[in-house]
Amino acid sequence: MDNIRKIYGQTAESVRSLYERSRAFIIRTFSNDETGPMKTSTVHPQGSSAATAAQQAQLPVPVHKVIMVGAGGVGKSALTLQFMYDEFVEDYEPTKADSYRKKVILDEQEVQIDILDTAGQEDYAAIRDNYFRSGEGFLCVFSICEHESFSAVNEFREQILRVKNDDNVPFILVGNKADLDVGQRRVSTEEALQLARMWNVPYVETSAKTRQNVKEVFFDLMRDIHKLKVEAFQSEDPNKANTQDERSSGCLCFSW
Ligand SMILES: Nc1nc2c(ncn2[C@@H]2O[C@H](COP(=O)(O)OP(=O)(O)O)[C@@H](O)[C@H]2O)c(=O)[nH]1
Ligand SMILES: [Mg+2]
């Protein structure tokens, strides 16, 4: 009986300690270091369980930083604005880079997405490298109607890999303007898929106009970013992931 009590005590202690370390990790890693929101909107349903739990615990909401890259005119701003505000903006100022912030529910957890919509300033290497360094995931956009914009993605990919120094950086190749498929397509799905396979990244066709796959690309990318953070958390200290249960659930650190 004494032995059982002892084992129970040790298990409870290790769960408590794991919880404390997880909580400290969340605060360290996901606390928002940006100065003030550019634009903010919250879309989680009021009173949803994830939001309420996070608010009660008063923990910072995890932030996922996404960068839109691609040639001018491919629809980076249109995709961003469609995701942010559910509207198709046809004439967004082409030289304007802007950042956006929004709270969303990702797999039952409240998270914040920060989106940097780049606009050519990346021609200046120092600015571009700073942008890319700060990004945790990239939507690399071309227009299926313009082959030149497809060729341009190679250089964006190279620059990102050089700055991030990591082949596994969350990255989705996005063929936008899919609504113009009939008649105006200049890049075949197969050609884009081939490149995506070579890079080992997903390829998704979108339309900022009809909303096709717009939410999906942002959420898929956030999922990849989240997964990478969980893996980084677990590899930080092997004891954190020393049972199959912890590894497979991957959720201990986020169970507030
Ligand atoms: N038909 C169609 N037009 C789009 C789509 N996305 C963007 N556009 C148009 O393409 C032009 C350039 O879009 P914009 O978002 O400013 O491109 P950016 O320079 O990459 O930010 C604008 O006239 C948009 O209305 C789309 O999915 N379908
Ligand atoms: Mg733009």
PDB file of C-alpha atoms and ligand atoms in Angstrom:
ATOM      1  CA  MET A   1       0.000   0.000   0.000  1.00  0.00           C
ATOM      2  CA  ASP A   2       2.874   2.330   0.941  1.00  0.00           C
ATOM      3  CA  ASN A   3       4.512   1.542  -2.371  1.00  0.00           C
ATOM      4  CA  ILE A   4       1.372   2.414  -4.302  1.00  0.00           C
ATOM      5  CA  ARG A   5       1.097   5.715  -2.432  1.00  0.00           C
ATOM      6  CA  LYS A   6       4.741   6.453  -3.183  1.00  0.00           C
ATOM      7  CA  ILE A   7       4.367   5.725  -6.901  1.00  0.00           C
ATOM      8  CA  TYR A   8       1.200   7.798  -7.037  1.00  0.00           C
ATOM      9  CA  GLY A   9       2.993  10.687  -5.297  1.00  0.00           C
ATOM     10  CA  GLN A  10       5.914  10.555  -7.726  1.00  0.00           C
ATOM     11  CA  THR A  11       3.630  10.456 -10.761  1.00  0.00           C
ATOM     12  CA  ALA A  12       1.584  13.407  -9.517  1.00  0.00           C
ATOM     13  CA  GLU A  13       4.794  15.316  -8.834  1.00  0.00           C
ATOM     14  CA  SER A  14       6.202  14.673 -12.308  1.00  0.00           C
ATOM     15  CA  VAL A  15       2.917  15.673 -13.980  1.00  0.00           C
ATOM     16  CA  ARG A  16       2.895  18.891 -11.903  1.00  0.00           C
ATOM     17  CA  SER A  17       6.491  19.647 -12.812  1.00  0.00           C
ATOM     18  CA  LEU A  18       5.842  18.942 -16.497  1.00  0.00           C
ATOM     19  CA  TYR A  19       2.843  21.259 -16.389  1.00  0.00           C
ATOM     20  CA  GLU A  20       4.896  24.045 -14.763  1.00  0.00           C
ATOM     21  CA  ARG A  21       7.684  23.707 -17.313  1.00  0.00           C
ATOM     22  CA  SER A  22       5.161  23.646 -20.164  1.00  0.00           C
ATOM     23  CA  ARG A  23       3.496  26.784 -18.870  1.00  0.00           C
ATOM     24  CA  ALA A  24       6.843  28.588 -18.583  1.00  0.00           C
ATOM     25  CA  PHE A  25       7.691  27.516 -22.111  1.00  0.00           C
ATOM     26  CA  ILE A  26       4.434  28.899 -23.513  1.00  0.00           C
ATOM     27  CA  ILE A  27       4.988  32.240 -21.823  1.00  0.00           C
ATOM     28  CA  ARG A  28       8.580  32.406 -23.090  1.00  0.00           C
ATOM     29  CA  THR A  29       7.974  31.255 -26.625  1.00  0.00           C
ATOM     30  CA  PHE A  30       4.604  32.606 -27.537  1.00  0.00           C
ATOM     31  CA  SER A  31       4.419  35.902 -25.718  1.00  0.00           C
ATOM     32  CA  ASN A  32       3.773  38.630 -28.223  1.00  0.00           C
ATOM     33  CA  ASP A  33       6.837  40.808 -28.725  1.00  0.00           C
ATOM     34  CA  GLU A  34       5.281  43.178 -31.278  1.00  0.00           C
ATOM     35  CA  THR A  35       4.490  46.723 -30.344  1.00  0.00           C
ATOM     36  CA  GLY A  36       0.775  47.260 -30.647  1.00  0.00           C
ATOM     37  CA  PRO A  37      -1.587  45.859 -33.248  1.00  0.00           C
ATOM     38  CA  MET A  38      -1.758  47.290 -36.760  1.00  0.00           C
ATOM     39  CA  LYS A  39      -5.226  45.993 -37.359  1.00  0.00           C
ATOM     40  CA  THR A  40      -7.042  43.604 -35.128  1.00  0.00           C
ATOM     41  CA  SER A  41     -10.163  41.558 -35.316  1.00  0.00           C
ATOM     42  CA  THR A  42     -11.303  38.591 -33.295  1.00  0.00           C
ATOM     43  CA  VAL A  43     -13.350  35.886 -34.945  1.00  0.00           C
ATOM     44  CA  HIS A  44     -13.677  33.188 -32.348  1.00  0.00           C
ATOM     45  CA  PRO A  45     -17.247  32.516 -31.284  1.00  0.00           C
ATOM     46  CA  GLN A  46     -17.937  34.256 -27.986  1.00  0.00           C
ATOM     47  CA  GLY A  47     -17.731  31.935 -25.020  1.00  0.00           C
ATOM     48  CA  SER A  48     -16.058  29.140 -26.956  1.00  0.00           C
ATOM     49  CA  SER A  49     -14.329  26.781 -24.562  1.00  0.00           C
ATOM     50  CA  ALA A  50     -10.787  27.352 -25.850  1.00  0.00           C
ATOM     51  CA  ALA A  51     -11.104  31.122 -25.675  1.00  0.00           C
ATOM     52  CA  THR A  52     -12.630  31.038 -22.232  1.00  0.00           C
ATOM     53  CA  ALA A  53      -9.966  28.730 -20.862  1.00  0.00           C
ATOM     54  CA  ALA A  54      -7.173  30.940 -22.229  1.00  0.00           C
ATOM     55  CA  GLN A  55      -8.788  34.063 -20.838  1.00  0.00           C
ATOM     56  CA  GLN A  56      -9.309  32.484 -17.448  1.00  0.00           C
ATOM     57  CA  ALA A  57      -5.728  31.353 -17.218  1.00  0.00           C
ATOM     58  CA  GLN A  58      -4.654  34.789 -18.479  1.00  0.00           C
ATOM     59  CA  LEU A  59      -1.923  33.252 -20.548  1.00  0.00           C
ATOM     60  CA  PRO A  60      -0.682  34.967 -23.657  1.00  0.00           C
ATOM     61  CA  VAL A  61      -2.281  33.734 -26.853  1.00  0.00           C
ATOM     62  CA  PRO A  62       0.205  31.922 -29.131  1.00  0.00           C
ATOM     63  CA  VAL A  63       1.226  34.067 -32.091  1.00  0.00           C
ATOM     64  CA  HIS A  64       1.950  32.596 -35.529  1.00  0.00           C
ATOM     65  CA  LYS A  65       3.811  34.874 -37.918  1.00  0.00           C
ATOM     66  CA  VAL A  66       3.036  34.457 -41.587  1.00  0.00           C
ATOM     67  CA  ILE A  67       4.679  36.258 -44.494  1.00  0.00           C
ATOM     68  CA  MET A  68       3.136  36.689 -47.945  1.00  0.00           C
ATOM     69  CA  VAL A  69       5.756  36.589 -50.689  1.00  0.00           C
ATOM     70  CA  GLY A  70       5.579  36.548 -54.468  1.00  0.00           C
ATOM     71  CA  ALA A  71       5.824  38.800 -57.498  1.00  0.00           C
ATOM     72  CA  GLY A  72       3.756  41.977 -57.775  1.00  0.00           C
ATOM     73  CA  GLY A  73       0.173  41.599 -58.954  1.00  0.00           C
ATOM     74  CA  VAL A  74      -0.293  37.926 -58.052  1.00  0.00           C
ATOM     75  CA  GLY A  75      -2.878  38.606 -55.357  1.00  0.00           C
ATOM     76  CA  LYS A  76      -0.944  38.649 -52.064  1.00  0.00           C
ATOM     77  CA  SER A  77      -2.950  41.604 -50.764  1.00  0.00           C
ATOM     78  CA  ALA A  78      -6.240  40.274 -52.144  1.00  0.00           C
ATOM     79  CA  LEU A  79      -5.684  36.928 -50.367  1.00  0.00           C
ATOM     80  CA  THR A  80      -4.702  38.657 -47.130  1.00  0.00           C
ATOM     81  CA  LEU A  81      -7.705  40.982 -47.166  1.00  0.00           C
ATOM     82  CA  GLN A  82     -10.067  38.160 -48.086  1.00  0.00           C
ATOM     83  CA  PHE A  83      -8.781  36.159 -45.103  1.00  0.00           C
ATOM     84  CA  MET A  84      -8.871  39.162 -42.758  1.00  0.00           C
ATOM     85  CA  TYR A  85     -12.157  40.800 -43.741  1.00  0.00           C
ATOM     86  CA  ASP A  86     -13.989  38.327 -45.994  1.00  0.00           C
ATOM     87  CA  GLU A  87     -14.002  40.677 -48.917  1.00  0.00           C
ATOM     88  CA  PHE A  88     -12.381  40.839 -52.333  1.00  0.00           C
ATOM     89  CA  VAL A  89     -10.471  44.084 -52.705  1.00  0.00           C
ATOM     90  CA  GLU A  90      -9.685  44.641 -56.377  1.00  0.00           C
ATOM     91  CA  ASP A  91      -7.542  47.734 -56.252  1.00  0.00           C
ATOM     92  CA  TYR A  92      -5.298  47.577 -53.231  1.00  0.00           C
ATOM     93  CA  GLU A  93      -2.325  49.954 -53.471  1.00  0.00           C
ATOM     94  CA  PRO A  94       0.320  47.744 -55.167  1.00  0.00           C
ATOM     95  CA  THR A  95       3.356  49.237 -53.419  1.00  0.00           C
ATOM     96  CA  LYS A  96       1.863  49.128 -49.932  1.00  0.00           C
ATOM     97  CA  ALA A  97       3.245  46.567 -47.491  1.00  0.00           C
ATOM     98  CA  ASP A  98       1.157  46.163 -44.393  1.00  0.00           C
ATOM     99  CA  SER A  99       0.767  43.890 -41.438  1.00  0.00           C
ATOM    100  CA  TYR A 100      -2.393  42.427 -40.000  1.00  0.00           C
ATOM    101  CA  ARG A 101      -3.340  40.675 -36.846  1.00  0.00           C
ATOM    102  CA  LYS A 102      -6.323  38.531 -36.054  1.00  0.00           C
ATOM    103  CA  LYS A 103      -7.365  36.059 -33.386  1.00  0.00           C
ATOM    104  CA  VAL A 104      -8.730  32.791 -34.668  1.00  0.00           C
ATOM    105  CA  ILE A 105      -9.547  29.358 -33.336  1.00  0.00           C
ATOM    106  CA  LEU A 106      -7.091  26.804 -34.642  1.00  0.00           C
ATOM    107  CA  ASP A 107      -8.049  23.252 -33.731  1.00  0.00           C
ATOM    108  CA  GLU A 108      -9.989  24.406 -30.659  1.00  0.00           C
ATOM    109  CA  GLN A 109      -7.238  26.678 -29.432  1.00  0.00           C
ATOM    110  CA  GLU A 110      -7.271  30.443 -29.580  1.00  0.00           C
ATOM    111  CA  VAL A 111      -4.240  31.708 -31.490  1.00  0.00           C
ATOM    112  CA  GLN A 112      -3.230  34.948 -33.093  1.00  0.00           C
ATOM    113  CA  ILE A 113      -2.060  35.169 -36.668  1.00  0.00           C
ATOM    114  CA  ASP A 114       0.206  38.023 -37.689  1.00  0.00           C
ATOM    115  CA  ILE A 115       0.365  38.456 -41.460  1.00  0.00           C
ATOM    116  CA  LEU A 116       2.978  40.557 -43.199  1.00  0.00           C
ATOM    117  CA  ASP A 117       1.840  41.385 -46.741  1.00  0.00           C
ATOM    118  CA  THR A 118       5.039  42.342 -48.569  1.00  0.00           C
ATOM    119  CA  ALA A 119       5.026  44.618 -51.603  1.00  0.00           C
ATOM    120  CA  GLY A 120       8.356  44.885 -53.380  1.00  0.00           C
ATOM    121  CA  GLN A 121      10.341  46.501 -50.580  1.00  0.00           C
ATOM    122  CA  GLU A 122      12.015  43.117 -50.430  1.00  0.00           C
ATOM    123  CA  ASP A 123      14.164  44.248 -53.352  1.00  0.00           C
ATOM    124  CA  TYR A 124      16.319  45.821 -50.681  1.00  0.00           C
ATOM    125  CA  ALA A 125      18.207  42.842 -49.330  1.00  0.00           C
ATOM    126  CA  ALA A 126      18.505  44.119 -45.762  1.00  0.00           C
ATOM    127  CA  ILE A 127      14.783  44.864 -45.460  1.00  0.00           C
ATOM    128  CA  ARG A 128      13.869  41.579 -47.107  1.00  0.00           C
ATOM    129  CA  ASP A 129      16.150  39.552 -44.840  1.00  0.00           C
ATOM    130  CA  ASN A 130      14.679  41.213 -41.777  1.00  0.00           C
ATOM    131  CA  TYR A 131      11.138  40.456 -42.959  1.00  0.00           C
ATOM    132  CA  PHE A 132      12.002  36.850 -43.706  1.00  0.00           C
ATOM    133  CA  ARG A 133      13.889  36.341 -40.473  1.00  0.00           C
ATOM    134  CA  SER A 134      10.864  37.388 -38.471  1.00  0.00           C
ATOM    135  CA  GLY A 135       8.515  35.032 -40.351  1.00  0.00           C
ATOM    136  CA  GLU A 136       7.605  31.606 -39.018  1.00  0.00           C
ATOM    137  CA  GLY A 137       5.769  30.481 -42.139  1.00  0.00           C
ATOM    138  CA  PHE A 138       5.492  31.590 -45.754  1.00  0.00           C
ATOM    139  CA  LEU A 139       2.745  31.672 -48.357  1.00  0.00           C
ATOM    140  CA  CYS A 140       4.646  31.883 -51.637  1.00  0.00           C
ATOM    141  CA  VAL A 141       2.136  33.112 -54.190  1.00  0.00           C
ATOM    142  CA  PHE A 142       2.143  33.165 -57.988  1.00  0.00           C
ATOM    143  CA  SER A 143      -0.652  33.741 -60.460  1.00  0.00           C
ATOM    144  CA  ILE A 144      -1.709  30.731 -62.533  1.00  0.00           C
ATOM    145  CA  CYS A 145      -2.305  33.258 -65.332  1.00  0.00           C
ATOM    146  CA  GLU A 146       1.256  34.561 -65.472  1.00  0.00           C
ATOM    147  CA  HIS A 147       4.163  32.220 -66.055  1.00  0.00           C
ATOM    148  CA  GLU A 148       6.737  34.847 -65.118  1.00  0.00           C
ATOM    149  CA  SER A 149       5.282  35.021 -61.613  1.00  0.00           C
ATOM    150  CA  PHE A 150       5.688  31.244 -61.367  1.00  0.00           C
ATOM    151  CA  SER A 151       9.362  31.467 -62.373  1.00  0.00           C
ATOM    152  CA  ALA A 152       9.835  34.149 -59.716  1.00  0.00           C
ATOM    153  CA  VAL A 153       8.948  31.797 -56.859  1.00  0.00           C
ATOM    154  CA  ASN A 154      12.332  30.080 -57.177  1.00  0.00           C
ATOM    155  CA  GLU A 155      14.147  33.171 -56.046  1.00  0.00           C
ATOM    156  CA  PHE A 156      11.783  33.757 -53.122  1.00  0.00           C
ATOM    157  CA  ARG A 157      12.288  30.175 -51.983  1.00  0.00           C
ATOM    158  CA  GLU A 158      16.081  30.534 -52.214  1.00  0.00           C
ATOM    159  CA  GLN A 159      16.090  33.769 -50.232  1.00  0.00           C
ATOM    160  CA  ILE A 160      13.859  32.323 -47.523  1.00  0.00           C
ATOM    161  CA  LEU A 161      15.968  29.181 -47.142  1.00  0.00           C
ATOM    162  CA  ARG A 162      19.148  31.233 -46.994  1.00  0.00           C
ATOM    163  CA  VAL A 163      17.827  33.525 -44.273  1.00  0.00           C
ATOM    164  CA  LYS A 164      16.030  30.840 -42.251  1.00  0.00           C
ATOM    165  CA  ASN A 165      18.719  28.235 -42.870  1.00  0.00           C
ATOM    166  CA  ASP A 166      16.134  25.490 -42.544  1.00  0.00           C
ATOM    167  CA  ASP A 167      14.642  23.347 -45.344  1.00  0.00           C
ATOM    168  CA  ASN A 168      11.687  22.497 -43.137  1.00  0.00           C
ATOM    169  CA  VAL A 169      10.436  26.026 -42.687  1.00  0.00           C
ATOM    170  CA  PRO A 170       6.617  26.017 -42.994  1.00  0.00           C
ATOM    171  CA  PHE A 171       5.940  26.974 -46.593  1.00  0.00           C
ATOM    172  CA  ILE A 172       3.033  26.573 -49.007  1.00  0.00           C
ATOM    173  CA  LEU A 173       3.243  27.184 -52.744  1.00  0.00           C
ATOM    174  CA  VAL A 174       0.054  28.998 -53.737  1.00  0.00           C
ATOM    175  CA  GLY A 175      -1.276  29.286 -57.298  1.00  0.00           C
ATOM    176  CA  ASN A 176      -3.750  32.164 -57.098  1.00  0.00           C
ATOM    177  CA  LYS A 177      -6.462  33.419 -59.502  1.00  0.00           C
ATOM    178  CA  ALA A 178      -7.819  29.900 -59.966  1.00  0.00           C
ATOM    179  CA  ASP A 179     -11.173  31.449 -60.912  1.00  0.00           C
ATOM    180  CA  LEU A 180      -9.528  32.433 -64.223  1.00  0.00           C
ATOM    181  CA  ASP A 181      -8.649  28.808 -64.931  1.00  0.00           C
ATOM    182  CA  VAL A 182     -10.661  28.544 -68.138  1.00  0.00           C
ATOM    183  CA  GLY A 183      -9.006  30.507 -70.913  1.00  0.00           C
ATOM    184  CA  GLN A 184      -6.353  32.400 -68.952  1.00  0.00           C
ATOM    185  CA  ARG A 185      -4.301  29.689 -67.256  1.00  0.00           C
ATOM    186  CA  ARG A 186      -0.596  29.819 -68.136  1.00  0.00           C
ATOM    187  CA  VAL A 187       0.809  27.505 -65.452  1.00  0.00           C
ATOM    188  CA  SER A 188      -0.537  23.975 -65.377  1.00  0.00           C
ATOM    189  CA  THR A 189      -1.386  22.313 -62.094  1.00  0.00           C
ATOM    190  CA  GLU A 190       1.049  19.510 -62.971  1.00  0.00           C
ATOM    191  CA  GLU A 191       3.933  21.942 -63.505  1.00  0.00           C
ATOM    192  CA  ALA A 192       3.339  23.603 -60.142  1.00  0.00           C
ATOM    193  CA  LEU A 193       2.907  20.258 -58.422  1.00  0.00           C
ATOM    194  CA  GLN A 194       6.227  19.080 -59.803  1.00  0.00           C
ATOM    195  CA  LEU A 195       8.013  22.043 -58.265  1.00  0.00           C
ATOM    196  CA  ALA A 196       6.185  21.567 -54.965  1.00  0.00           C
ATOM    197  CA  ARG A 197       7.170  17.888 -54.901  1.00  0.00           C
ATOM    198  CA  MET A 198      10.782  18.812 -55.532  1.00  0.00           C
ATOM    199  CA  TRP A 199      10.674  21.243 -52.592  1.00  0.00           C
ATOM    200  CA  ASN A 200       8.641  18.829 -50.494  1.00  0.00           C
ATOM    201  CA  VAL A 201       5.981  21.458 -49.782  1.00  0.00           C
ATOM    202  CA  PRO A 202       2.207  21.521 -50.386  1.00  0.00           C
ATOM    203  CA  TYR A 203       0.769  23.164 -53.488  1.00  0.00           C
ATOM    204  CA  VAL A 204      -2.694  24.739 -53.287  1.00  0.00           C
ATOM    205  CA  GLU A 205      -4.682  26.670 -55.900  1.00  0.00           C
ATOM    206  CA  THR A 206      -6.676  29.583 -54.536  1.00  0.00           C
ATOM    207  CA  SER A 207      -8.924  32.395 -55.630  1.00  0.00           C
ATOM    208  CA  ALA A 208      -9.091  35.554 -53.586  1.00  0.00           C
ATOM    209  CA  LYS A 209     -12.138  36.419 -55.686  1.00  0.00           C
ATOM    210  CA  THR A 210     -14.261  33.310 -55.066  1.00  0.00           C
ATOM    211  CA  ARG A 211     -12.594  32.502 -51.677  1.00  0.00           C
ATOM    212  CA  GLN A 212     -11.510  29.100 -52.961  1.00  0.00           C
ATOM    213  CA  ASN A 213      -9.035  27.617 -50.450  1.00  0.00           C
ATOM    214  CA  VAL A 214      -8.249  31.016 -48.888  1.00  0.00           C
ATOM    215  CA  LYS A 215      -8.974  30.048 -45.283  1.00  0.00           C
ATOM    216  CA  GLU A 216      -7.442  26.643 -45.893  1.00  0.00           C
ATOM    217  CA  VAL A 217      -3.984  27.924 -46.864  1.00  0.00           C
ATOM    218  CA  PHE A 218      -3.724  30.216 -43.845  1.00  0.00           C
ATOM    219  CA  PHE A 219      -4.955  27.547 -41.439  1.00  0.00           C
ATOM    220  CA  ASP A 220      -2.798  24.808 -42.963  1.00  0.00           C
ATOM    221  CA  LEU A 221       0.241  27.024 -42.634  1.00  0.00           C
ATOM    222  CA  MET A 222      -0.591  27.866 -39.006  1.00  0.00           C
ATOM    223  CA  ARG A 223      -0.914  24.147 -38.321  1.00  0.00           C
ATOM    224  CA  ASP A 224       2.566  23.548 -39.739  1.00  0.00           C
ATOM    225  CA  ILE A 225       3.998  26.401 -37.666  1.00  0.00           C
ATOM    226  CA  HIS A 226       2.296  25.066 -34.551  1.00  0.00           C
ATOM    227  CA  LYS A 227       3.617  21.556 -35.205  1.00  0.00           C
ATOM    228  CA  LEU A 228       7.162  22.843 -35.529  1.00  0.00           C
ATOM    229  CA  LYS A 229       6.843  24.723 -32.235  1.00  0.00           C
ATOM    230  CA  VAL A 230       5.597  21.598 -30.483  1.00  0.00           C
ATOM    231  CA  GLU A 231       8.555  19.643 -31.875  1.00  0.00           C
ATOM    232  CA  ALA A 232      10.977  22.361 -30.794  1.00  0.00           C
ATOM    233  CA  PHE A 233       9.421  22.292 -27.332  1.00  0.00           C
ATOM    234  CA  GLN A 234       9.786  18.546 -27.059  1.00  0.00           C
ATOM    235  CA  SER A 235      13.367  18.485 -28.290  1.00  0.00           C
ATOM    236  CA  GLU A 236      14.372  21.296 -25.940  1.00  0.00           C
ATOM    237  CA  ASP A 237      14.420  18.800 -23.092  1.00  0.00           C
ATOM    238  CA  PRO A 238      14.157  15.092 -23.945  1.00  0.00           C
ATOM    239  CA  ASN A 239      12.452  14.412 -20.605  1.00  0.00           C
ATOM    240  CA  LYS A 240       9.472  16.382 -21.854  1.00  0.00           C
ATOM    241  CA  ALA A 241       8.739  13.773 -24.489  1.00  0.00           C
ATOM    242  CA  ASN A 242       9.966  10.629 -22.848  1.00  0.00           C
ATOM    243  CA  THR A 243       6.777   8.660 -23.082  1.00  0.00           C
ATOM    244  CA  GLN A 244       4.905   7.602 -26.173  1.00  0.00           C
ATOM    245  CA  ASP A 245       1.735   9.182 -24.778  1.00  0.00           C
ATOM    246  CA  GLU A 246       3.294  12.616 -24.478  1.00  0.00           C
ATOM    247  CA  ARG A 247       4.885  12.393 -27.921  1.00  0.00           C
ATOM    248  CA  SER A 248       1.745  11.278 -29.670  1.00  0.00           C
ATOM    249  CA  SER A 249      -0.635  13.686 -27.938  1.00  0.00           C
ATOM    250  CA  GLY A 250       1.748  16.620 -28.456  1.00  0.00           C
ATOM    251  CA  CYS A 251      -0.687  18.640 -26.434  1.00  0.00           C
ATOM    252  CA  LEU A 252       0.654  18.747 -22.917  1.00  0.00           C
ATOM    253  CA  CYS A 253       2.212  22.117 -23.481  1.00  0.00           C
ATOM    254  CA  PHE A 254      -0.989  23.633 -24.748  1.00  0.00           C
ATOM    255  CA  SER A 255      -3.502  22.199 -22.340  1.00  0.00           C
ATOM    256  CA  TRP A 256      -4.348  25.283 -20.374  1.00  0.00           C
TER     257      TRP A 256
HETATM  258  N1  LIG B   1      -9.697  37.219 -60.888  1.00  0.00           N
HETATM  259  C1  LIG B   1      -8.901  37.357 -59.844  1.00  0.00           C
HETATM  260  N2  LIG B   1      -8.225  38.499 -59.655  1.00  0.00           N
HETATM  261  C2  LIG B   1      -7.424  38.604 -58.566  1.00  0.00           C
HETATM  262  C3  LIG B   1      -7.296  37.570 -57.629  1.00  0.00           C
HETATM  263  N3  LIG B   1      -6.443  37.976 -56.660  1.00  0.00           N
HETATM  264  C4  LIG B   1      -6.060  39.210 -56.993  1.00  0.00           C
HETATM  265  N4  LIG B   1      -6.646  39.597 -58.140  1.00  0.00           N
HETATM  266  C5  LIG B   1      -6.471  40.869 -58.827  1.00  0.00           C
HETATM  267  O1  LIG B   1      -5.104  40.979 -59.205  1.00  0.00           O
HETATM  268  C6  LIG B   1      -4.649  42.316 -59.039  1.00  0.00           C
HETATM  269  C7  LIG B   1      -3.442  42.340 -58.118  1.00  0.00           C
HETATM  270  O2  LIG B   1      -3.829  41.907 -56.837  1.00  0.00           O
HETATM  271  P1  LIG B   1      -3.029  42.333 -55.507  1.00  0.00           P
HETATM  272  O3  LIG B   1      -3.669  41.647 -54.371  1.00  0.00           O
HETATM  273  O4  LIG B   1      -2.918  43.803 -55.433  1.00  0.00           O
HETATM  274  O5  LIG B   1      -1.591  41.693 -55.844  1.00  0.00           O
HETATM  275  P2  LIG B   1      -0.230  41.830 -55.009  1.00  0.00           P
HETATM  276  O6  LIG B   1       0.601  42.854 -55.723  1.00  0.00           O
HETATM  277  O7  LIG B   1       0.397  40.493 -55.075  1.00  0.00           O
HETATM  278  O8  LIG B   1      -0.578  42.244 -53.619  1.00  0.00           O
HETATM  279  C8  LIG B   1      -5.831  43.117 -58.488  1.00  0.00           C
HETATM  280  O9  LIG B   1      -6.481  43.771 -59.556  1.00  0.00           O
HETATM  281  C9  LIG B   1      -6.739  42.059 -57.920  1.00  0.00           C
HETATM  282  O10 LIG B   1      -8.082  42.418 -57.972  1.00  0.00           O
HETATM  283  C10 LIG B   1      -8.037  36.364 -57.837  1.00  0.00           C
HETATM  284  O11 LIG B   1      -7.982  35.398 -57.089  1.00  0.00           O
HETATM  285  N5  LIG B   1      -8.820  36.316 -58.958  1.00  0.00           N
HETATM  286 MG    MG B   2      -0.046  43.949 -52.525  1.00  0.00          MG
END
